[in-house]
GROMACS .gro file of C-alpha atoms in nm:
model
  432
    1MET     CA    1  15.279  -6.172 -11.071
    2THR     CA    2  15.595  -6.343 -11.191
    3GLU     CA    3  15.856  -6.469 -10.950
    4PRO     CA    4  16.194  -6.286 -10.933
    5GLY     CA    5  16.414  -6.397 -11.222
    6GLN     CA    6  16.123  -6.529 -11.428
    7LYS     CA    7  16.055  -6.396 -11.774
    8PRO     CA    8  15.731  -6.202 -11.825
    9GLU     CA    9  15.437  -6.382 -11.984
   10PHE     CA   10  15.327  -6.100 -12.217
   11LEU     CA   11  15.501  -5.853 -12.446
   12ARG     CA   12  15.327  -5.518 -12.496
   13LEU     CA   13  15.425  -5.360 -12.829
   14LEU     CA   14  15.389  -4.987 -12.772
   15PHE     CA   15  15.379  -4.727 -13.048
   16THR     CA   16  15.256  -4.375 -13.109
   17THR     CA   17  15.015  -4.226 -13.361
   18PRO     CA   18  15.039  -3.916 -13.584
   19LEU     CA   19  14.802  -3.742 -13.341
   20GLY     CA   20  15.024  -3.821 -13.042
   21THR     CA   21  14.820  -4.090 -12.866
   22THR     CA   22  14.976  -4.418 -12.760
   23ARG     CA   23  14.854  -4.758 -12.882
   24SER     CA   24  14.961  -5.113 -12.808
   25VAL     CA   25  14.907  -5.478 -12.886
   26GLU     CA   26  15.019  -5.769 -12.666
   27VAL     CA   27  15.175  -6.094 -12.780
   28ARG     CA   28  15.331  -6.382 -12.588
   29TYR     CA   29  15.674  -6.291 -12.454
   30ASP     CA   30  15.821  -6.611 -12.595
   31THR     CA   31  15.754  -6.478 -12.949
   32LEU     CA   32  16.006  -6.195 -12.896
   33ASP     CA   33  16.258  -6.336 -13.144
   34GLU     CA   34  15.984  -6.377 -13.405
   35VAL     CA   35  15.863  -6.021 -13.347
   36ALA     CA   36  16.216  -5.888 -13.386
   37ARG     CA   37  16.265  -6.084 -13.709
   38ASP     CA   38  15.927  -6.049 -13.881
   39GLY     CA   39  15.750  -5.762 -13.706
   40VAL     CA   40  15.378  -5.759 -13.627
   41TYR     CA   41  15.120  -5.638 -13.878
   42PHE     CA   42  14.825  -5.416 -13.787
   43ASP     CA   43  14.541  -5.230 -13.957
   44GLY     CA   44  14.673  -4.880 -14.017
   45SER     CA   45  14.336  -4.757 -14.146
   46SER     CA   46  14.189  -4.796 -13.797
   47ILE     CA   47  14.431  -4.537 -13.658
   48PRO     CA   48  14.375  -4.182 -13.790
   49GLY     CA   49  14.667  -4.054 -13.993
   50TYR     CA   50  14.839  -4.379 -14.086
   51ALA     CA   51  14.670  -4.543 -14.387
   52ASP     CA   52  14.363  -4.571 -14.608
   53VAL     CA   53  14.143  -4.877 -14.585
   54ASN     CA   54  14.247  -4.999 -14.932
   55SER     CA   55  14.616  -5.003 -14.835
   56SER     CA   56  14.615  -5.055 -14.461
   57ASP     CA   57  14.869  -5.327 -14.374
   58LEU     CA   58  15.140  -5.168 -14.161
   59GLN     CA   59  15.408  -5.325 -13.948
   60LEU     CA   60  15.544  -5.277 -13.597
   61ARG     CA   61  15.912  -5.345 -13.538
   62PRO     CA   62  16.110  -5.308 -13.216
   63ALA     CA   63  16.272  -4.965 -13.197
   64THR     CA   64  16.477  -5.010 -12.881
   65GLY     CA   65  16.676  -5.284 -12.713
   66THR     CA   66  16.568  -5.522 -12.437
   67PRO     CA   67  16.199  -5.501 -12.341
   68LEU     CA   68  16.125  -5.330 -12.011
   69THR     CA   69  15.933  -5.528 -11.748
   70GLU     CA   70  15.634  -5.335 -11.618
   71PRO     CA   71  15.708  -5.259 -11.251
   72TRP     CA   72  15.334  -5.237 -11.173
   73ASP     CA   73  15.258  -5.576 -11.336
   74THR     CA   74  15.559  -5.799 -11.390
   75ARG     CA   75  15.357  -6.042 -11.602
   76ALA     CA   76  15.419  -5.804 -11.894
   77ALA     CA   77  15.712  -5.627 -12.056
   78ILE     CA   78  15.704  -5.322 -12.285
   79GLN     CA   79  15.873  -5.303 -12.623
   80LEU     CA   80  15.877  -4.961 -12.788
   81CYS     CA   81  15.815  -4.995 -13.161
   82SER     CA   82  15.844  -4.798 -13.482
   83VAL     CA   83  15.591  -4.817 -13.764
   84TYR     CA   84  15.684  -4.941 -14.111
   85GLU     CA   85  15.509  -4.958 -14.447
   86ALA     CA   86  15.429  -5.304 -14.585
   87THR     CA   87  15.726  -5.248 -14.819
   88GLY     CA   88  15.959  -5.236 -14.519
   89GLU     CA   89  16.023  -4.861 -14.541
   90PRO     CA   90  15.985  -4.643 -14.228
   91HIS     CA   91  15.639  -4.486 -14.224
   92PRO     CA   92  15.661  -4.108 -14.282
   93CYS     CA   93  15.375  -4.048 -14.035
   94ASP     CA   94  15.546  -4.230 -13.747
   95PRO     CA   95  15.641  -3.955 -13.500
   96ARG     CA   96  15.958  -4.146 -13.404
   97GLU     CA   97  16.069  -4.144 -13.767
   98VAL     CA   98  15.990  -3.772 -13.799
   99LEU     CA   99  16.201  -3.690 -13.493
  100ARG     CA  100  16.485  -3.912 -13.616
  101LYS     CA  101  16.500  -3.720 -13.945
  102VAL     CA  102  16.509  -3.379 -13.774
  103LEU     CA  103  16.774  -3.497 -13.529
  104ASP     CA  104  16.980  -3.628 -13.821
  105GLU     CA  105  16.963  -3.284 -13.983
  106GLY     CA  106  17.093  -3.133 -13.662
  107SER     CA  107  17.372  -3.388 -13.627
  108LYS     CA  108  17.496  -3.305 -13.979
  109ARG     CA  109  17.565  -2.958 -13.840
  110GLY     CA  110  17.717  -3.089 -13.519
  111LEU     CA  111  17.410  -2.991 -13.314
  112TYR     CA  112  17.242  -3.228 -13.068
  113LEU     CA  113  16.923  -3.149 -12.877
  114LYS     CA  114  16.885  -3.233 -12.510
  115ALA     CA  115  16.562  -3.178 -12.321
  116GLY     CA  116  16.393  -3.221 -11.986
  117PRO     CA  117  16.011  -3.205 -11.974
  118GLU     CA  118  15.786  -3.137 -11.677
  119ILE     CA  119  15.481  -3.363 -11.712
  120GLU     CA  120  15.169  -3.221 -11.546
  121PHE     CA  121  14.848  -3.420 -11.508
  122PHE     CA  122  14.528  -3.436 -11.304
  123LEU     CA  123  14.412  -3.719 -11.083
  124VAL     CA  124  14.033  -3.724 -11.107
  125ILE     CA  125  13.737  -3.926 -10.986
  126VAL     CA  126  13.472  -4.012 -11.245
  127SER     CA  127  13.119  -4.052 -11.105
  128GLN     CA  128  12.855  -4.293 -11.234
  129ASP     CA  129  12.690  -4.006 -11.423
  130ARG     CA  130  13.030  -3.932 -11.588
  131ARG     CA  131  13.094  -3.613 -11.391
  132ILE     CA  132  13.457  -3.556 -11.296
  133SER     CA  133  13.606  -3.403 -10.983
  134PRO     CA  134  13.964  -3.356 -10.856
  135ALA     CA  135  14.090  -3.646 -10.647
  136ASP     CA  136  14.220  -3.404 -10.380
  137GLN     CA  137  14.201  -3.038 -10.279
  138GLY     CA  138  14.572  -2.962 -10.252
  139GLY     CA  139  14.756  -2.665 -10.400
  140TYR     CA  140  15.109  -2.583 -10.511
  141TYR     CA  141  15.367  -2.783 -10.314
  142ALA     CA  142  15.094  -2.900 -10.077
  143THR     CA  143  15.167  -3.151  -9.803
  144ARG     CA  144  14.937  -3.404  -9.642
  145PRO     CA  145  14.650  -3.410  -9.572
  146ALA     CA  146  14.579  -3.166  -9.859
  147ASP     CA  147  14.812  -3.355 -10.093
  148GLY     CA  148  14.607  -3.668 -10.144
  149GLY     CA  149  14.826  -3.783 -10.433
  150LEU     CA  150  15.158  -3.815 -10.248
  151GLU     CA  151  15.158  -4.193 -10.217
  152LEU     CA  152  15.049  -4.238 -10.578
  153ARG     CA  153  15.325  -4.010 -10.704
  154ARG     CA  154  15.582  -4.199 -10.499
  155GLU     CA  155  15.464  -4.523 -10.654
  156MET     CA  156  15.483  -4.363 -10.998
  157MET     CA  157  15.837  -4.242 -10.932
  158THR     CA  158  15.940  -4.590 -10.818
  159SER     CA  159  15.795  -4.742 -11.134
  160LEU     CA  160  15.971  -4.487 -11.356
  161THR     CA  161  16.298  -4.580 -11.188
  162GLY     CA  162  16.216  -4.945 -11.258
  163LEU     CA  163  16.172  -4.855 -11.625
  164GLY     CA  164  16.514  -4.690 -11.630
  165ILE     CA  165  16.374  -4.336 -11.650
  166PRO     CA  166  16.574  -4.081 -11.446
  167THR     CA  167  16.353  -3.821 -11.277
  168THR     CA  168  16.420  -3.496 -11.097
  169SER     CA  169  16.129  -3.434 -10.860
  170HIS     CA  170  15.756  -3.468 -10.807
  171HIS     CA  171  15.506  -3.242 -10.632
  172HIS     CA  172  15.148  -3.124 -10.613
  173GLU     CA  173  15.074  -2.849 -10.863
  174VAL     CA  174  14.864  -2.532 -10.833
  175ALA     CA  175  14.519  -2.673 -10.907
  176SER     CA  176  14.324  -2.920 -10.696
  177GLY     CA  177  14.406  -3.271 -10.810
  178GLN     CA  178  14.697  -3.152 -11.027
  179HIS     CA  179  15.044  -3.305 -11.009
  180GLU     CA  180  15.384  -3.284 -11.176
  181ILE     CA  181  15.670  -3.525 -11.239
  182GLY     CA  182  15.993  -3.395 -11.392
  183LEU     CA  183  16.216  -3.603 -11.618
  184ALA     CA  184  16.593  -3.556 -11.608
  185PHE     CA  185  16.774  -3.397 -11.903
  186ASP     CA  186  16.881  -3.633 -12.181
  187SER     CA  187  16.899  -3.665 -12.558
  188ALA     CA  188  16.580  -3.578 -12.746
  189MET     CA  189  16.486  -3.927 -12.869
  190GLU     CA  190  16.543  -4.078 -12.526
  191ILE     CA  191  16.325  -3.810 -12.370
  192ALA     CA  192  16.043  -3.850 -12.623
  193ASP     CA  193  16.036  -4.226 -12.566
  194ARG     CA  194  16.043  -4.174 -12.189
  195VAL     CA  195  15.744  -3.939 -12.202
  196LEU     CA  196  15.543  -4.217 -12.371
  197LEU     CA  197  15.649  -4.463 -12.103
  198ALA     CA  198  15.589  -4.214 -11.821
  199ARG     CA  199  15.237  -4.132 -11.939
  200LEU     CA  200  15.162  -4.504 -11.959
  201ALA     CA  201  15.300  -4.571 -11.610
  202ILE     CA  202  15.115  -4.275 -11.456
  203ALA     CA  203  14.785  -4.382 -11.615
  204GLU     CA  204  14.823  -4.751 -11.527
  205ILE     CA  205  14.912  -4.688 -11.163
  206ALA     CA  206  14.630  -4.437 -11.111
  207TYR     CA  207  14.382  -4.680 -11.269
  208SER     CA  208  14.495  -4.960 -11.040
  209LYS     CA  209  14.421  -4.738 -10.738
  210GLY     CA  210  14.067  -4.648 -10.842
  211CYS     CA  211  14.116  -4.304 -10.995
  212MET     CA  212  14.209  -4.166 -11.334
  213ALA     CA  213  14.518  -3.979 -11.444
  214THR     CA  214  14.432  -3.746 -11.730
  215PHE     CA  215  14.666  -3.556 -11.960
  216MET     CA  216  14.378  -3.346 -12.090
  217PRO     CA  217  14.521  -2.992 -12.073
  218LYS     CA  218  14.217  -2.817 -11.921
  219PRO     CA  219  13.957  -3.046 -11.761
  220PHE     CA  220  13.831  -2.769 -11.527
  221ALA     CA  221  13.756  -2.420 -11.658
  222GLU     CA  222  13.815  -2.242 -11.328
  223ARG     CA  223  14.151  -2.407 -11.249
  224ASN     CA  224  14.499  -2.393 -11.400
  225GLY     CA  225  14.554  -2.628 -11.691
  226SER     CA  226  14.830  -2.884 -11.732
  227GLY     CA  227  15.135  -2.804 -11.941
  228MET     CA  228  15.442  -2.998 -12.041
  229HIS     CA  229  15.711  -2.731 -12.027
  230ILE     CA  230  16.018  -2.847 -12.217
  231HIS     CA  231  16.357  -2.730 -12.092
  232GLN     CA  232  16.610  -2.764 -12.373
  233SER     CA  233  16.953  -2.678 -12.506
  234LEU     CA  234  17.179  -2.764 -12.799
  235TRP     CA  235  17.511  -2.943 -12.749
  236ASP     CA  236  17.804  -3.023 -12.975
  237GLY     CA  237  17.958  -3.365 -13.031
  238LYS     CA  238  18.218  -3.307 -12.760
  239GLY     CA  239  17.961  -3.257 -12.485
  240THR     CA  240  17.968  -2.876 -12.475
  241ASN     CA  241  17.645  -2.692 -12.402
  242LEU     CA  242  17.615  -2.438 -12.686
  243PHE     CA  243  17.359  -2.233 -12.493
  244ALA     CA  244  17.613  -2.152 -12.222
  245ASN     CA  245  17.738  -1.792 -12.212
  246GLU     CA  246  18.038  -1.619 -12.059
  247LEU     CA  247  17.807  -1.402 -11.849
  248PRO     CA  248  17.665  -1.628 -11.575
  249GLY     CA  249  17.289  -1.674 -11.575
  250THR     CA  250  17.249  -1.577 -11.942
  251VAL     CA  251  17.235  -1.774 -12.267
  252SER     CA  252  17.455  -1.759 -12.575
  253GLU     CA  253  17.414  -1.592 -12.913
  254MET     CA  254  17.326  -1.931 -13.062
  255ALA     CA  255  17.050  -1.963 -12.804
  256HIS     CA  256  16.921  -1.620 -12.912
  257HIS     CA  257  16.900  -1.738 -13.275
  258TYR     CA  258  16.727  -2.057 -13.162
  259VAL     CA  259  16.474  -1.860 -12.957
  260ALA     CA  260  16.410  -1.630 -13.253
  261GLY     CA  261  16.336  -1.930 -13.473
  262ILE     CA  262  16.084  -2.065 -13.225
  263MET     CA  263  15.919  -1.725 -13.199
  264LYS     CA  264  15.902  -1.690 -13.579
  265HIS     CA  265  15.724  -2.025 -13.614
  266ALA     CA  266  15.525  -2.008 -13.288
  267PRO     CA  267  15.179  -1.970 -13.446
  268ALA     CA  268  15.231  -2.288 -13.651
  269LEU     CA  269  15.415  -2.470 -13.371
  270ALA     CA  270  15.106  -2.426 -13.154
  271ALA     CA  271  14.917  -2.675 -13.372
  272ILE     CA  272  15.182  -2.939 -13.289
  273VAL     CA  273  15.256  -2.871 -12.921
  274ALA     CA  274  14.903  -2.770 -12.817
  275PRO     CA  275  14.722  -3.006 -13.052
  276THR     CA  276  14.360  -3.020 -12.935
  277VAL     CA  277  14.053  -2.800 -12.907
  278ASN     CA  278  14.094  -2.815 -12.531
  279SER     CA  279  14.462  -2.713 -12.546
  280PHE     CA  280  14.373  -2.355 -12.632
  281LYS     CA  281  14.147  -2.321 -12.328
  282ARG     CA  282  14.463  -2.366 -12.122
  283LEU     CA  283  14.640  -2.084 -12.310
  284ARG     CA  284  14.441  -1.805 -12.145
  285PRO     CA  285  14.555  -1.513 -11.929
  286GLY     CA  286  14.566  -1.557 -11.554
  287PHE     CA  287  14.641  -1.929 -11.531
  288GLU     CA  288  15.024  -1.928 -11.554
  289ALA     CA  289  15.013  -2.032 -11.920
  290PRO     CA  290  15.165  -1.833 -12.207
  291THR     CA  291  14.945  -1.621 -12.431
  292ARG     CA  292  15.203  -1.396 -12.600
  293ILE     CA  293  15.493  -1.475 -12.834
  294ALA     CA  294  15.760  -1.332 -12.606
  295TRP     CA  295  16.062  -1.439 -12.405
  296GLY     CA  296  16.234  -1.326 -12.091
  297PRO     CA  297  16.432  -1.423 -11.782
  298ARG     CA  298  16.234  -1.590 -11.502
  299ASN     CA  299  15.907  -1.469 -11.660
  300ARG     CA  300  15.623  -1.724 -11.649
  301THR     CA  301  15.389  -1.509 -11.856
  302THR     CA  302  15.613  -1.548 -12.163
  303MET     CA  303  15.614  -1.833 -12.414
  304ILE     CA  304  15.988  -1.888 -12.364
  305ARG     CA  305  16.152  -1.843 -12.027
  306VAL     CA  306  16.521  -1.839 -11.942
  307PRO     CA  307  16.517  -2.009 -11.601
  308GLU     CA  308  16.736  -1.896 -11.315
  309PHE     CA  309  17.045  -2.115 -11.297
  310ASP     CA  310  17.367  -2.105 -11.098
  311GLY     CA  311  17.601  -2.018 -11.385
  312SER     CA  312  17.700  -2.378 -11.452
  313ASP     CA  313  17.751  -2.428 -11.826
  314GLU     CA  314  17.559  -2.756 -11.812
  315LYS     CA  315  17.246  -2.584 -11.679
  316ALA     CA  316  17.217  -2.309 -11.940
  317ARG     CA  317  16.886  -2.367 -12.117
  318ILE     CA  318  16.555  -2.224 -12.228
  319GLU     CA  319  16.208  -2.336 -12.124
  320PHE     CA  320  15.939  -2.361 -12.393
  321ARG     CA  321  15.611  -2.322 -12.203
  322CYS     CA  322  15.354  -2.368 -12.479
  323PRO     CA  323  15.342  -2.752 -12.499
  324ASP     CA  324  15.089  -2.953 -12.303
  325PRO     CA  325  15.094  -3.324 -12.207
  326SER     CA  326  14.843  -3.424 -12.476
  327CYS     CA  327  15.097  -3.355 -12.751
  328SER     CA  328  15.318  -3.605 -12.927
  329PRO     CA  329  15.657  -3.569 -12.753
  330HIS     CA  330  15.835  -3.683 -13.068
  331LEU     CA  331  15.658  -3.433 -13.293
  332ALA     CA  332  15.689  -3.154 -13.035
  333LEU     CA  333  16.067  -3.196 -13.010
  334ALA     CA  334  16.100  -3.236 -13.388
  335ALA     CA  335  15.899  -2.920 -13.456
  336VAL     CA  336  16.069  -2.702 -13.198
  337MET     CA  337  16.416  -2.814 -13.310
  338ALA     CA  338  16.328  -2.749 -13.675
  339ALA     CA  339  16.210  -2.400 -13.582
  340GLY     CA  340  16.520  -2.333 -13.373
  341LEU     CA  341  16.753  -2.457 -13.647
  342ASP     CA  342  16.580  -2.225 -13.892
  343GLY     CA  343  16.658  -1.936 -13.658
  344ILE     CA  344  17.023  -2.041 -13.640
  345SER     CA  345  17.050  -2.089 -14.018
  346HIS     CA  346  16.924  -1.739 -14.088
  347GLY     CA  347  17.090  -1.566 -13.793
  348LEU     CA  348  16.752  -1.446 -13.663
  349GLU     CA  349  16.748  -1.217 -13.362
  350PRO     CA  350  16.469  -1.223 -13.106
  351PRO     CA  351  16.307  -0.904 -12.976
  352GLU     CA  352  16.423  -0.766 -12.644
  353PRO     CA  353  16.344  -1.000 -12.354
  354THR     CA  354  16.067  -0.879 -12.126
  355CYS     CA  355  16.018  -0.886 -11.752
  356GLU     CA  356  15.665  -0.747 -11.774
  357ASP     CA  357  15.354  -0.932 -11.661
  358LEU     CA  358  15.209  -0.986 -12.007
  359TYR     CA  359  14.867  -1.071 -11.864
  360HIS     CA  360  14.830  -0.706 -11.761
  361THR     CA  361  14.990  -0.506 -12.037
  362GLU     CA  362  14.843  -0.339 -12.343
  363ASP     CA  363  15.160  -0.347 -12.553
  364LYS     CA  364  15.164  -0.490 -12.905
  365THR     CA  365  15.344  -0.815 -12.829
  366PRO     CA  366  15.197  -1.068 -13.075
  367SER     CA  367  14.964  -1.330 -12.934
  368LEU     CA  368  14.956  -1.704 -12.978
  369PRO     CA  369  14.661  -1.841 -13.177
  370GLU     CA  370  14.340  -1.836 -12.975
  371SER     CA  371  14.198  -2.160 -13.116
  372LEU     CA  372  14.300  -2.486 -13.277
  373ILE     CA  373  14.164  -2.386 -13.616
  374GLN     CA  374  14.374  -2.066 -13.616
  375ALA     CA  375  14.688  -2.265 -13.534
  376LEU     CA  376  14.610  -2.515 -13.811
  377HIS     CA  377  14.584  -2.231 -14.064
  378TYR     CA  378  14.930  -2.111 -13.959
  379LEU     CA  379  15.069  -2.463 -13.987
  380GLU     CA  380  14.926  -2.496 -14.339
  381GLU     CA  381  15.119  -2.183 -14.438
  382ASP     CA  382  15.450  -2.272 -14.270
  383ASP     CA  383  15.667  -2.424 -14.544
  384THR     CA  384  15.967  -2.464 -14.313
  385LEU     CA  385  15.783  -2.688 -14.068
  386LYS     CA  386  15.606  -2.880 -14.345
  387GLN     CA  387  15.937  -2.956 -14.511
  388ALA     CA  388  16.109  -3.050 -14.184
  389LEU     CA  389  15.831  -3.274 -14.050
  390GLY     CA  390  15.712  -3.403 -14.385
  391GLU     CA  391  15.421  -3.298 -14.604
  392ARG     CA  392  15.239  -3.626 -14.546
  393ILE     CA  393  15.223  -3.613 -14.167
  394VAL     CA  394  15.148  -3.239 -14.158
  395GLY     CA  395  14.866  -3.292 -14.409
  396SER     CA  396  14.735  -3.580 -14.199
  397ILE     CA  397  14.739  -3.370 -13.882
  398ILE     CA  398  14.565  -3.077 -14.050
  399LYS     CA  399  14.297  -3.303 -14.197
  400SER     CA  400  14.226  -3.490 -13.872
  401ARG     CA  401  14.238  -3.190 -13.641
  402THR     CA  402  14.026  -2.973 -13.873
  403ALA     CA  403  13.757  -3.242 -13.870
  404GLU     CA  404  13.791  -3.249 -13.491
  405TRP     CA  405  13.736  -2.872 -13.474
  406TYR     CA  406  13.415  -2.884 -13.675
  407GLU     CA  407  13.291  -3.183 -13.476
  408TYR     CA  408  13.342  -2.972 -13.164
  409LEU     CA  409  13.154  -2.677 -13.310
  410LYS     CA  410  12.850  -2.897 -13.376
  411THR     CA  411  12.821  -2.988 -13.008
  412ALA     CA  412  12.959  -2.681 -12.829
  413GLY     CA  413  12.640  -2.480 -12.867
  414LYS     CA  414  12.653  -2.145 -12.689
  415SER     CA  415  12.900  -2.254 -12.422
  416GLY     CA  416  13.170  -2.026 -12.564
  417VAL     CA  417  13.547  -2.069 -12.553
  418VAL     CA  418  13.591  -2.071 -12.175
  419ASP     CA  419  13.357  -2.348 -12.061
  420ILE     CA  420  13.471  -2.709 -12.086
  421THR     CA  421  13.214  -2.904 -12.285
  422ASP     CA  422  13.095  -3.262 -12.239
  423TRP     CA  423  13.230  -3.327 -12.589
  424GLU     CA  424  13.582  -3.235 -12.471
  425ILE     CA  425  13.556  -3.456 -12.163
  426ASP     CA  426  13.443  -3.749 -12.377
  427LYS     CA  427  13.711  -3.681 -12.640
  428TYR     CA  428  14.019  -3.606 -12.433
  429LEU     CA  429  13.984  -3.722 -12.072
  430ARG     CA  430  14.105  -4.076 -12.138
  431ALA     CA  431  14.343  -4.001 -12.426
  432ASN     CA  432  14.714  -4.055 -12.366
   0.00000   0.00000   0.00000
């Protein structure tokens, strides 16, 4: 460990992939000026979605200001990076660049997205024969001794504060071994970057204590899966929440148009915000995850919920409940904003909000896709999202995830859609 006031020894260059995972390379901290001036080259063909092997030289460049010292290991500091082509142009498959472009489109209309995600994850123990089990047997809002993760979450919260990431709360979630940390509301790019850093911190701290933090949405078939519900609202340049309404506890007409846009594009959005084979095993009735394309006040069976709030204009928001923590936060926010802006542009109106328990109704409310391959078909047909995110990255996602689907089918056998296969554990347990 470094002494107080000493510079770190290593600089971790952190970036994200078109499929939402995080990658890094470390250099000596004293090369920071050189990195800022010249960037660092890497083999883009070794990361799915970035480059072909015959044209694979890509470049990392710092995307944010001063590097952040890792609170859990002060020998190293983290520098968030963007990905560039060898020509010096921003790479169109870099999720940060995709989000920047969508946010720029919003800002041209005087609309700025703020968000606050709830990051759920499991703490698990991996046995020598590669079986996994929850690290504790607690339930929702459990206390000790059932909540075996309390001390770990406190350490995680302290580290997030050390990284300059404001948080709201932490607690044990519904399933055994399942936990949640909430990030405070802020601008969309800040939030997306903070989710990357938070996932890294959570994983590093758990690893140092002898267990594993996994952002796999559904590691256990019989337990609730992990989501990453995204609370969000649009603001103008003067700091006014445009989702606020004169009637306390309700949202504005603009929010209605935004919701309608998300609902219109929901089948395609699912491929971005629930991006894996395993994601769709979370989106099943009975586990507090959405299955229907519906919205309503305080209703956790809907895809979009209007949370209870005290009437304060600043707190007016919607909660998009479809995303899970395996998704790219940059692409998720880019896609949902593009869908919402489409609803605003065309003055779309959502259906009537529902207070029904949609797990136990036989009405004709449309359903979310039931599998990754279904969602990918919808994404292929959604010209609005392809144009907003970029044809190249959408094509890359469809190609990679389609191959993933057929790889899964080869190994799934007769296990069906409910069981969690060994292939999924091997593929997703350690991915972040």
